[in-house]
XYZ file of C-alpha atoms in Angstrom:
559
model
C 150.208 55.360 62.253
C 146.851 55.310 59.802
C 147.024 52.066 59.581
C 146.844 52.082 63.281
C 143.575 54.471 63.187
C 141.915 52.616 60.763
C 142.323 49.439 62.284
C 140.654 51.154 65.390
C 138.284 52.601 63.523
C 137.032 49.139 62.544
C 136.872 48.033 65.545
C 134.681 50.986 66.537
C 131.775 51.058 63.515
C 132.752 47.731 61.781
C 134.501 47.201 58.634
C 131.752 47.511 56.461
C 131.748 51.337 57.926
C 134.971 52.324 56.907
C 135.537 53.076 53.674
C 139.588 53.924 52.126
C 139.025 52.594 48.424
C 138.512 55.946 45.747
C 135.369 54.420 44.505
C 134.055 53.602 47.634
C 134.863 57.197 49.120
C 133.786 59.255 45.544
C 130.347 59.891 47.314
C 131.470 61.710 50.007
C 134.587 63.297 49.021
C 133.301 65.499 45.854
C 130.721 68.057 46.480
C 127.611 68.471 44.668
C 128.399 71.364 42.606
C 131.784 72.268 43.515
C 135.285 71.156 45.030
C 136.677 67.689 45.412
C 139.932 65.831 47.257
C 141.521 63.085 48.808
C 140.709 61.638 52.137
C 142.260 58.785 54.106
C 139.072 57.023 54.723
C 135.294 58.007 55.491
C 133.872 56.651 58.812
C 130.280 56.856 59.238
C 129.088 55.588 62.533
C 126.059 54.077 63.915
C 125.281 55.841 67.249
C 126.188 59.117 69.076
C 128.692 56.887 71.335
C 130.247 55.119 67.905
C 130.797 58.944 67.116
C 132.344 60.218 69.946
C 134.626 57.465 70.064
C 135.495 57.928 66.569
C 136.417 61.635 67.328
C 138.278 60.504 69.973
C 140.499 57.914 68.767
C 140.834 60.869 65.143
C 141.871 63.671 67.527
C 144.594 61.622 69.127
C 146.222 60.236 65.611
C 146.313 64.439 64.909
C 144.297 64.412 62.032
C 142.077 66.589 60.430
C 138.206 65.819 60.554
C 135.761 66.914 57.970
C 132.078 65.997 59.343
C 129.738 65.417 56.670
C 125.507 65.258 56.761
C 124.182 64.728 53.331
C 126.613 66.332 51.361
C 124.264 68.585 49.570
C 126.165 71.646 49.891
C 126.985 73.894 46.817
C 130.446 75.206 47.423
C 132.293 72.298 48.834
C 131.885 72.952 52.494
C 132.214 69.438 53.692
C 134.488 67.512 51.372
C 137.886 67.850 51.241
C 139.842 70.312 48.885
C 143.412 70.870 47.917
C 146.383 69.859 50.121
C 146.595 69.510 53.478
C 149.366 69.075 56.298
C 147.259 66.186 57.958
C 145.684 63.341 56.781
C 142.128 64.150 56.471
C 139.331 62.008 58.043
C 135.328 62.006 56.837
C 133.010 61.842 59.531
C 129.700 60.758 57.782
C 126.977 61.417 60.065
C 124.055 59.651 57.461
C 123.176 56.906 59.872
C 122.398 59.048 62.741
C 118.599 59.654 61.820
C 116.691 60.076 64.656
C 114.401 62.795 65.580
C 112.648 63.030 69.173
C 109.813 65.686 68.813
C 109.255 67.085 72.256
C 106.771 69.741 74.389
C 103.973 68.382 72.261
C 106.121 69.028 69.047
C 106.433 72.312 69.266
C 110.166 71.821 69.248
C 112.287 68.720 68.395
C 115.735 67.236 68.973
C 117.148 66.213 65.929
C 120.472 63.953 65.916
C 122.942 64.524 63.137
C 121.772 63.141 60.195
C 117.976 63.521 60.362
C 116.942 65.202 57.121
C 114.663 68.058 56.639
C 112.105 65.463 54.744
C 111.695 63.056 57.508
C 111.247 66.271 60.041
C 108.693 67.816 57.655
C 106.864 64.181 58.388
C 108.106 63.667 61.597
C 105.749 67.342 62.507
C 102.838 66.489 60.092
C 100.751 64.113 62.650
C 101.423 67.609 65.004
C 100.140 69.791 62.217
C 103.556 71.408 62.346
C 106.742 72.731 60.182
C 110.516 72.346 60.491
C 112.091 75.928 59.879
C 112.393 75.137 56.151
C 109.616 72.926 53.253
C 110.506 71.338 50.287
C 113.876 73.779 49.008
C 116.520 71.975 50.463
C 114.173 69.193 51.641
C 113.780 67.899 47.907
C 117.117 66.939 47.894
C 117.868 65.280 51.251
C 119.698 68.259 52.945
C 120.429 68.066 56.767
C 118.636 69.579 59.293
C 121.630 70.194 61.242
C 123.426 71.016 57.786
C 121.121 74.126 57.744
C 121.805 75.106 61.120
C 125.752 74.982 60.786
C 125.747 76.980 57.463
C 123.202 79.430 58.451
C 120.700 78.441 55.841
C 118.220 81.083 54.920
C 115.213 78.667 52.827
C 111.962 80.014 51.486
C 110.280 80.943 54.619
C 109.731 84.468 55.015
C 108.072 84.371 58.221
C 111.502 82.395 59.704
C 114.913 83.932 58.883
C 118.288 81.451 58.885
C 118.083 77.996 60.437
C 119.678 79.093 63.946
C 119.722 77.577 67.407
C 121.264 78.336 70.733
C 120.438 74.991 72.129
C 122.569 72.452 70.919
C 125.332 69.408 72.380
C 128.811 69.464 70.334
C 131.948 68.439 70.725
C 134.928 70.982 70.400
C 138.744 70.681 70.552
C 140.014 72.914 73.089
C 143.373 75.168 73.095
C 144.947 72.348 74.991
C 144.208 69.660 72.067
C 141.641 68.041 74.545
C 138.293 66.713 73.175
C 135.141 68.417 75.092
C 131.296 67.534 74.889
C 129.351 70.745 75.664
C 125.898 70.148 76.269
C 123.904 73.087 75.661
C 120.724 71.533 75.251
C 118.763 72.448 78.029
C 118.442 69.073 78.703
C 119.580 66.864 81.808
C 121.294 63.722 80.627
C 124.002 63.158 82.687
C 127.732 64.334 83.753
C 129.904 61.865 81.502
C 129.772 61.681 77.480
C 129.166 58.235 77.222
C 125.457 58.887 79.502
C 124.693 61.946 77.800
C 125.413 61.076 74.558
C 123.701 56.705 75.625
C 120.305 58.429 77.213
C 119.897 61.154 74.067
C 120.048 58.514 71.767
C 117.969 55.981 73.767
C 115.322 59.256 74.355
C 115.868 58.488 78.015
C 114.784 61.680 79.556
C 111.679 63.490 80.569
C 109.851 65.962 78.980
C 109.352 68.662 81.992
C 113.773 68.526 81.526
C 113.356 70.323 78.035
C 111.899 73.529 79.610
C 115.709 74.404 81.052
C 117.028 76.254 77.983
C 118.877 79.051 80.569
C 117.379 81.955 78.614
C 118.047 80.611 74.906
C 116.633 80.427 71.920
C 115.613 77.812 69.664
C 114.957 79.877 66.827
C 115.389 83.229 65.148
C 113.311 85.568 66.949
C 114.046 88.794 65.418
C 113.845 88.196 61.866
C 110.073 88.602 60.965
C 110.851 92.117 62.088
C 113.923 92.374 59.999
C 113.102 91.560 56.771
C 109.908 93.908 56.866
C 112.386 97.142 56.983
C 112.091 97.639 53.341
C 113.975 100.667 53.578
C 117.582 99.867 55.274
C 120.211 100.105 53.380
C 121.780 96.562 54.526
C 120.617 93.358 53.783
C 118.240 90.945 55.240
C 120.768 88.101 56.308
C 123.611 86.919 55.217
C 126.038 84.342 56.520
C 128.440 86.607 58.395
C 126.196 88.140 60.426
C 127.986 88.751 63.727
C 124.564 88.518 65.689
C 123.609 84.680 64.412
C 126.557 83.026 64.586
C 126.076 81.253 68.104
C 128.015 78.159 68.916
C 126.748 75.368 66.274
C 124.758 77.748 64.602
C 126.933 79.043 61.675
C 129.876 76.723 63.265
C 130.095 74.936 59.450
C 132.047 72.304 60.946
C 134.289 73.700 63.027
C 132.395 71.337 65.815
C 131.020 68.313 65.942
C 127.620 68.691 66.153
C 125.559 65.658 68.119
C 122.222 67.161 68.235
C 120.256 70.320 67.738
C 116.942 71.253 69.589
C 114.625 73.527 67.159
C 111.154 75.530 67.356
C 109.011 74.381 64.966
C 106.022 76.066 63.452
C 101.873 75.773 63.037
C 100.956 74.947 59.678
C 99.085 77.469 58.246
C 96.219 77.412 55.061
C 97.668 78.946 51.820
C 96.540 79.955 48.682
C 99.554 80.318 46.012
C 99.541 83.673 43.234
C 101.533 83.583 40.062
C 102.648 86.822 38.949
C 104.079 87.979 35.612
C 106.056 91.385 34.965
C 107.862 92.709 32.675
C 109.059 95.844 34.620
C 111.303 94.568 37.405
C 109.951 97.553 39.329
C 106.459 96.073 39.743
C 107.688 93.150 41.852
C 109.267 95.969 43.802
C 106.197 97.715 44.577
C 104.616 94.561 44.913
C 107.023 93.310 47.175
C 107.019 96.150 49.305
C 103.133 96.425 49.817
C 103.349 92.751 50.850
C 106.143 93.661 53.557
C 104.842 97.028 54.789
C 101.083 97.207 54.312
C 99.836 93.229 54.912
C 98.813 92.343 58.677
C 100.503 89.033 58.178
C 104.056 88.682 56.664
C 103.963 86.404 53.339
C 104.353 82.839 53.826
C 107.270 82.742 50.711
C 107.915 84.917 47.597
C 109.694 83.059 45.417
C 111.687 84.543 41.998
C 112.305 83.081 38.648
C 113.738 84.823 35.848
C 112.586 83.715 32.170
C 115.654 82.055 31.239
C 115.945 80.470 34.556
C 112.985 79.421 33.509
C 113.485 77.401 30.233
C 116.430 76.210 31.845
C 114.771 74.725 34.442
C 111.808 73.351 32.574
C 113.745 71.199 29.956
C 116.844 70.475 31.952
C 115.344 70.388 35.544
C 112.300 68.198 34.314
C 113.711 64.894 35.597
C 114.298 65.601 39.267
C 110.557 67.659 38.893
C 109.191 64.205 37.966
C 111.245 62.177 39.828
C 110.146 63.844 43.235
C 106.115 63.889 41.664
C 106.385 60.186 41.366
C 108.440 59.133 44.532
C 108.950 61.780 46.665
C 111.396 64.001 48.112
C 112.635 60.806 50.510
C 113.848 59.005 47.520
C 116.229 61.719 45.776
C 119.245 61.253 47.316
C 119.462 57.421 46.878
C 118.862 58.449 43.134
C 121.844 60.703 43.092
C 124.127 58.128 45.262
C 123.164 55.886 42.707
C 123.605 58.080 39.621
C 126.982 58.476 41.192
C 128.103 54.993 41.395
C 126.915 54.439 37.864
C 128.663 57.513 36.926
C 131.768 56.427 38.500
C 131.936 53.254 36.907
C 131.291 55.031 33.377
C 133.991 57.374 34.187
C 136.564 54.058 34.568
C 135.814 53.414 30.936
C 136.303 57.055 29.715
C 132.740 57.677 29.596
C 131.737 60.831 30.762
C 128.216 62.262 30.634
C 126.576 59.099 29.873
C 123.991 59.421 32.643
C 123.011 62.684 32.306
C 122.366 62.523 28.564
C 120.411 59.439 28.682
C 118.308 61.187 31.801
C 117.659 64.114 29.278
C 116.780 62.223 26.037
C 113.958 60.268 27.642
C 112.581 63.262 29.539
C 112.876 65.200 26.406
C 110.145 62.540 25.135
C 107.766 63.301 27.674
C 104.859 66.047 28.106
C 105.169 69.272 29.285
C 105.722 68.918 33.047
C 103.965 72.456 34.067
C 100.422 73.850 33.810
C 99.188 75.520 31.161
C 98.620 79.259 32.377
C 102.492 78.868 34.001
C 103.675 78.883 30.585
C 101.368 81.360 29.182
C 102.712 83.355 31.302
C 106.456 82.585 30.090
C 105.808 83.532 26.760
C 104.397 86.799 27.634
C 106.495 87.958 30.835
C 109.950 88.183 31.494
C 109.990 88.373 35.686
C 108.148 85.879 37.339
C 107.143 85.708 41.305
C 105.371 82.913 43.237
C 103.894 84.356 45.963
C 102.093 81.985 49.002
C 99.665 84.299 51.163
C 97.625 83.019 54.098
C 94.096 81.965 53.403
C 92.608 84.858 55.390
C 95.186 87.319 53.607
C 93.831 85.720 49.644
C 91.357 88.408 49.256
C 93.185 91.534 50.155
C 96.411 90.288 48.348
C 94.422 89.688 45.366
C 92.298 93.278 45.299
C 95.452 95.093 45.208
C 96.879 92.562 42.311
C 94.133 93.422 40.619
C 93.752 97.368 41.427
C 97.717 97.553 40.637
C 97.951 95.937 37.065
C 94.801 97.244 36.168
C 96.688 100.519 36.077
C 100.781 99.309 35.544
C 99.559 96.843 31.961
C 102.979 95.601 32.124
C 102.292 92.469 34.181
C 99.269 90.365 35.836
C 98.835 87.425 38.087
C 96.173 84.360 38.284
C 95.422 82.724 41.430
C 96.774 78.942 41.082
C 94.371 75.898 41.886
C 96.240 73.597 44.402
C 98.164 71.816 41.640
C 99.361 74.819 39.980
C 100.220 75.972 43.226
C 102.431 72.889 44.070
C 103.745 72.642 40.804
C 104.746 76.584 41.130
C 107.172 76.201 43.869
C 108.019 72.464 42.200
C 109.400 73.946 39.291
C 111.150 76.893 41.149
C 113.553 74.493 43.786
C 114.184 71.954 40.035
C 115.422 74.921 38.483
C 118.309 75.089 41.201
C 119.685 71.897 39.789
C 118.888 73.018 36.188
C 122.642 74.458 35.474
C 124.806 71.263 36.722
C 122.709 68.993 34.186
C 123.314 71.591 31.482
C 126.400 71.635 31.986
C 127.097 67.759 31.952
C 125.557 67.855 29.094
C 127.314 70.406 26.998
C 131.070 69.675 28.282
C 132.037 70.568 24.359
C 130.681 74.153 25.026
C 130.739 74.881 28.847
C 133.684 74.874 30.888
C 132.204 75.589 34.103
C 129.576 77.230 36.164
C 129.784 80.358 38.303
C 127.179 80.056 41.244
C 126.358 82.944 43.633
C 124.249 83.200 46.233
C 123.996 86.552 47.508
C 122.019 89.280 49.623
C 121.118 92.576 48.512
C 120.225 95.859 50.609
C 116.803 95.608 51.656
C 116.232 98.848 49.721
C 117.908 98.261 46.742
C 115.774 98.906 43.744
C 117.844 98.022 40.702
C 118.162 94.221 42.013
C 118.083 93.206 38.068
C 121.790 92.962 37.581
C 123.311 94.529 34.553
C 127.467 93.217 33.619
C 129.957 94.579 31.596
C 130.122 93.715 27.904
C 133.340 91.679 28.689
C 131.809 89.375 30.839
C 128.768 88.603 29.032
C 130.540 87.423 26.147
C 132.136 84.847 27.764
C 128.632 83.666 29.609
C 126.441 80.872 27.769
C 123.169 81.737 29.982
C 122.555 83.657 32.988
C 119.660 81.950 35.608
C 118.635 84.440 38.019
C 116.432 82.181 40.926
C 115.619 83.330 44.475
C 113.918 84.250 47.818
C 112.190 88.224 46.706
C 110.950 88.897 49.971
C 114.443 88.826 51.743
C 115.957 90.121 48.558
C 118.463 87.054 48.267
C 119.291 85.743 44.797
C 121.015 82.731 43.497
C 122.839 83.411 40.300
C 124.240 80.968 37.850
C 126.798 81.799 35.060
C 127.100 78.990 32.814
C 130.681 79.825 31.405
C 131.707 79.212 27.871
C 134.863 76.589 27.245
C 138.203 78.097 27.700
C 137.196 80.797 30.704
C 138.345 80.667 33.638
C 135.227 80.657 36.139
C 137.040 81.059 39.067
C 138.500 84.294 37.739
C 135.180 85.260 36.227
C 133.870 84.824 39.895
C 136.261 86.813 41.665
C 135.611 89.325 39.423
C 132.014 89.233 40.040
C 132.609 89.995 43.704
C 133.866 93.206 43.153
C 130.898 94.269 41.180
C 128.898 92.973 44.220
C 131.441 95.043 46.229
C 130.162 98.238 44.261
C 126.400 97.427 44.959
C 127.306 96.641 48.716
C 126.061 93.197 48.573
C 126.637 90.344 51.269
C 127.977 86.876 49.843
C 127.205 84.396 50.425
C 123.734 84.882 51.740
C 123.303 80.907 52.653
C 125.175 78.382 51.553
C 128.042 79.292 53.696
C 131.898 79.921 52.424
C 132.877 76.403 51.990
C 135.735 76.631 49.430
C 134.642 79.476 47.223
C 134.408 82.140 49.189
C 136.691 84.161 51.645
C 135.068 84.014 55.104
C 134.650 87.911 56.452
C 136.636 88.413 59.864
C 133.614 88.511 62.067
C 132.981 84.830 60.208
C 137.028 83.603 60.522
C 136.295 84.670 64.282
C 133.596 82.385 64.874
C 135.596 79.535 63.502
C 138.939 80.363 65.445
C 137.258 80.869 68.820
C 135.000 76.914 68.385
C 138.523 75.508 66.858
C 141.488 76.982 68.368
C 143.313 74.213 66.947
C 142.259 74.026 63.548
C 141.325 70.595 63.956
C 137.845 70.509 62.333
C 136.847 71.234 58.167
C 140.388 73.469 57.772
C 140.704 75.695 55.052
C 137.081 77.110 54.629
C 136.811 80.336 53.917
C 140.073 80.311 52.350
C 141.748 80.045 56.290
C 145.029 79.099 56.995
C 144.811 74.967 56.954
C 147.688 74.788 59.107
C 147.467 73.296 62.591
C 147.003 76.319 65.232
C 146.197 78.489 62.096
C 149.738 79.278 61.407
């Protein structure tokens, strides 16, 4: 019976586009950071017509169908893990690229496997944003990735990626394969014209205006993360009132297109602050969310040893992206992978990532001058981008504030401090994998969190039990200040268990009434809340699509 599918599926993409040999698939069924497993092939298909046939011709051999963007997810959301009671089936959308700005791009349609990088220059010649800059975009991540996980980014001003406009595909309670187009677009009654004229941008613009009273954005939000005083967090990925259809669906659908808002680009002047009282980025936070005319444009953390971390072992990808661009990154980790695969063959392990970090460690230091001037002397660091018209009131009360707290300061960065600020801040998310791959001999693993923290929690520097520090190498506290969401990274001395470690780090997060994860979805780390195992039962009555998230039943019908 596979044999059967994959035949058909050759005939469908080609042969070249199906892949069933381990090194072949090792790209696509390992996650970044986390969780790995078998597959019976990857498929990755051409056209929105090659993909719906592929679903098609999947549903009826009863397997089970991951779908797969860029694969740049941090808790194994969209790669296989463990065992399953189906064979499994990849759906790679990477060649399915296209993005069709529309209404004078103030929104755009963007097909499965456009990435935030070609949006962000897709909008430019409109002097316009996709929901979320450089982050994600720095390492190739989907934009319809971010919209299916919930994905917070950097952006104060513009909450999780969410949409209420989108075409999908679903399984129904009958086992039948449905396209729902919820679009707001006109392209026809049958798939094959819908899904022909989207990709062919055969329709007219006055069409787009039909979105039936939806949303192509997150409305609410700039109003919800100024409440500095609720005693719930900002977002976080079960949040009953964004999961909508695709948005927050994490592949429980197949997802064919996505229509966004995007946003005005605004002038921006970048501060660096230094503290070494967490309780003056509190104030200042809170000043910025309460008493400024205009919300921040992003407030980004970095905690000291987050930031050594991320200066020596982050420094690579930092220069990497300086010389070539964000566009280029994920063919250098595809092939860093292949390379790594073939080294692995030979019982070489490592062998790419400690050649990366001996001739970086030859180089200059990557970051300005005052930015580590500022290391040595502070332990809390926040870099804070402020409207142009906003610079001189932001930076009167930085200066009327630490002239009487003399526990921190702040210099306003020239544009190339500026860019390197933020640079530095999305390499040091990467920092702990290469340190890791480069200690095996010490490090057994590393703990990642992302979480969300009551809006009006004060003690947001976290403080662990003797126990568990012992057993942790370093500790990089990163993240987005204004919303109060953190990423955390334990790097885990040899012999611990880190999935034990984690779990117990949840119930300390219980006890402070946190919300995890905040944005990189459940994948196969976390437990998905009921409101969240809701969303998935009621888009895949079946359990057809990416089973087992969330720690869900991966039996078929959920049983």
């Amino acid at each position: 019976m596979t044999a059967v599918l994959i035949d058909t599926l050759k005939s469908i993409v080609g042969k070249e586009y199906v892949l069933t040999q381990d090194g072949d698939m090792r790209w696509y069924n390992q996650g970044r950071r986390f969780g790995a497993g078998k597959a019976l092939c990857v498929v990755i298909p051409a056209t929105l017509l090659e993909q719906w046939q592929v679903l098609k011709a999947v549903v009826e051999a009863d397997c089970i169908i991951i779908m797969q963007a860029a694969n740049t997810g941090l808790t194994g959301g969209s790669t296989p893990y463990g065992d399953y009671d189906r064979p499994v089936v990849i759906l790679s959308t990477r060649r399915l690229t296209g993005i069709q700005p529309i209404l004078n791009g103030e929104q755009v349609v963007c097909l499965p496997g456009a990435t935030l990088d070609a949006l962000e220059k897709t909008l430019a010649p409109f002097n316009r944003e996709p929901h979320s800059v450089i982050g994600s975009s720095c390492i190739g991540a989907s934009v319809l990735g971010g919209v299916c996980n919930n994905s917070g980014g950097a952006l104060v001003r513009r909450g999780p990626a969410y949409t209420e406009l989108a075409l999908y595909a679903k399984v129904n309670e009958d086992g039948q394969l449905q396209l729902i187009n919820h679009l707001g677009i006109d392209l026809g009654e049958t798939p094959e014209e819908i899904l022909t004229r989207l990709q062919n941008n055969d329709y007219q613009v006055h069409e787009c205006c039909q979105n039936h009273g939806r949303t192509a954005s997150d409305k609410r939000y700039a109003h919800d993360v100024r409440q500095v005083d609720a005693d719930t967090p900002a977002r976080f990925n079960a949040d009953p009132s964004r999961l909508f259809e695709a948005s927050g669906s994490a592949g429980k659908v197949c997802v064919f297109a996505v229509r966004l808002d995007t946003f005005e680009k605004i002038p921006s002047r970048v501060f660096y602050i230094g503290s070494n009282d967490h309780n003056d980025l509190t104030e200042i936070r809170r000043y910025l969310l309460t008493e400024l005319p205009r919300l921040p444009i992003a407030g980004e953390y970095i905690h000291r040893t987050a930031y050594d971390i991320g200066a020596k072992y982050g420094k690579d990808t930092f220069l990497f992206i300086e010389k070539f661009g964000t566009a280029k990154v994920p063919h250098a980790f595809a092939l860093k992978d292949k390379v790594d695969g073939l080294c692995e063959k030979l019982h070489i392990k490592g062998l790419t990532d400690h050649t990366l970090q001996a001739i970086t460690s030859l180089m200059p230091s990557h970051l300005p001058k005052r930015m580590n001037e500022f290391r040595d002397l502070y332990e809390h660091h926040l870099i804070l981008r402020i409207e142009h018209q906003d610079v001189e009131t932001v930076g009167q009360f930085l200066t009327e504030y630490f002239a009487k707290h003399t526990t921190g300061n702040y210099f306003l960065c020239d544009d190339e401090e500026g860019r390197k600020a933020f640079l530095h801040r999305f390499a040091v998310a990467g920092a702990a994998i290469r340190y890791r791959d480069t200690h095996r001999n010490e490090v057994e693993d590393i703990v990642a969190l992302d979480i969300a923290l009551r809006r009006n929690d004060r003690d947001w520097v976290e403080t662990l039990p003797e126990e568990m520090e012992k057993n942790i190498i370093h500790k990089l506290y990163y993240g987005h200040f204004m919303c109060h969401v953190f990423h955390q990274d334990y790097i885990v001395k040899k012999g611990i268990d880190p999935l034990a470690m984690e779990h117990e780090m949840w119930k300390l997060l219980d006890e402070r009434r946190a919300e995890y994860p905040a944005e990189h979805n459940v994948g196969h780390l976390y437990v998905a809340k009921p409101s969240l195992k809701q969303h998935y039962q009621a888009l895949d009555p079946t359990n057809q699509f990416n089973v087992g998230i969330g720690h869900t039943s991966k039996k078929k019908h959920w049983a």
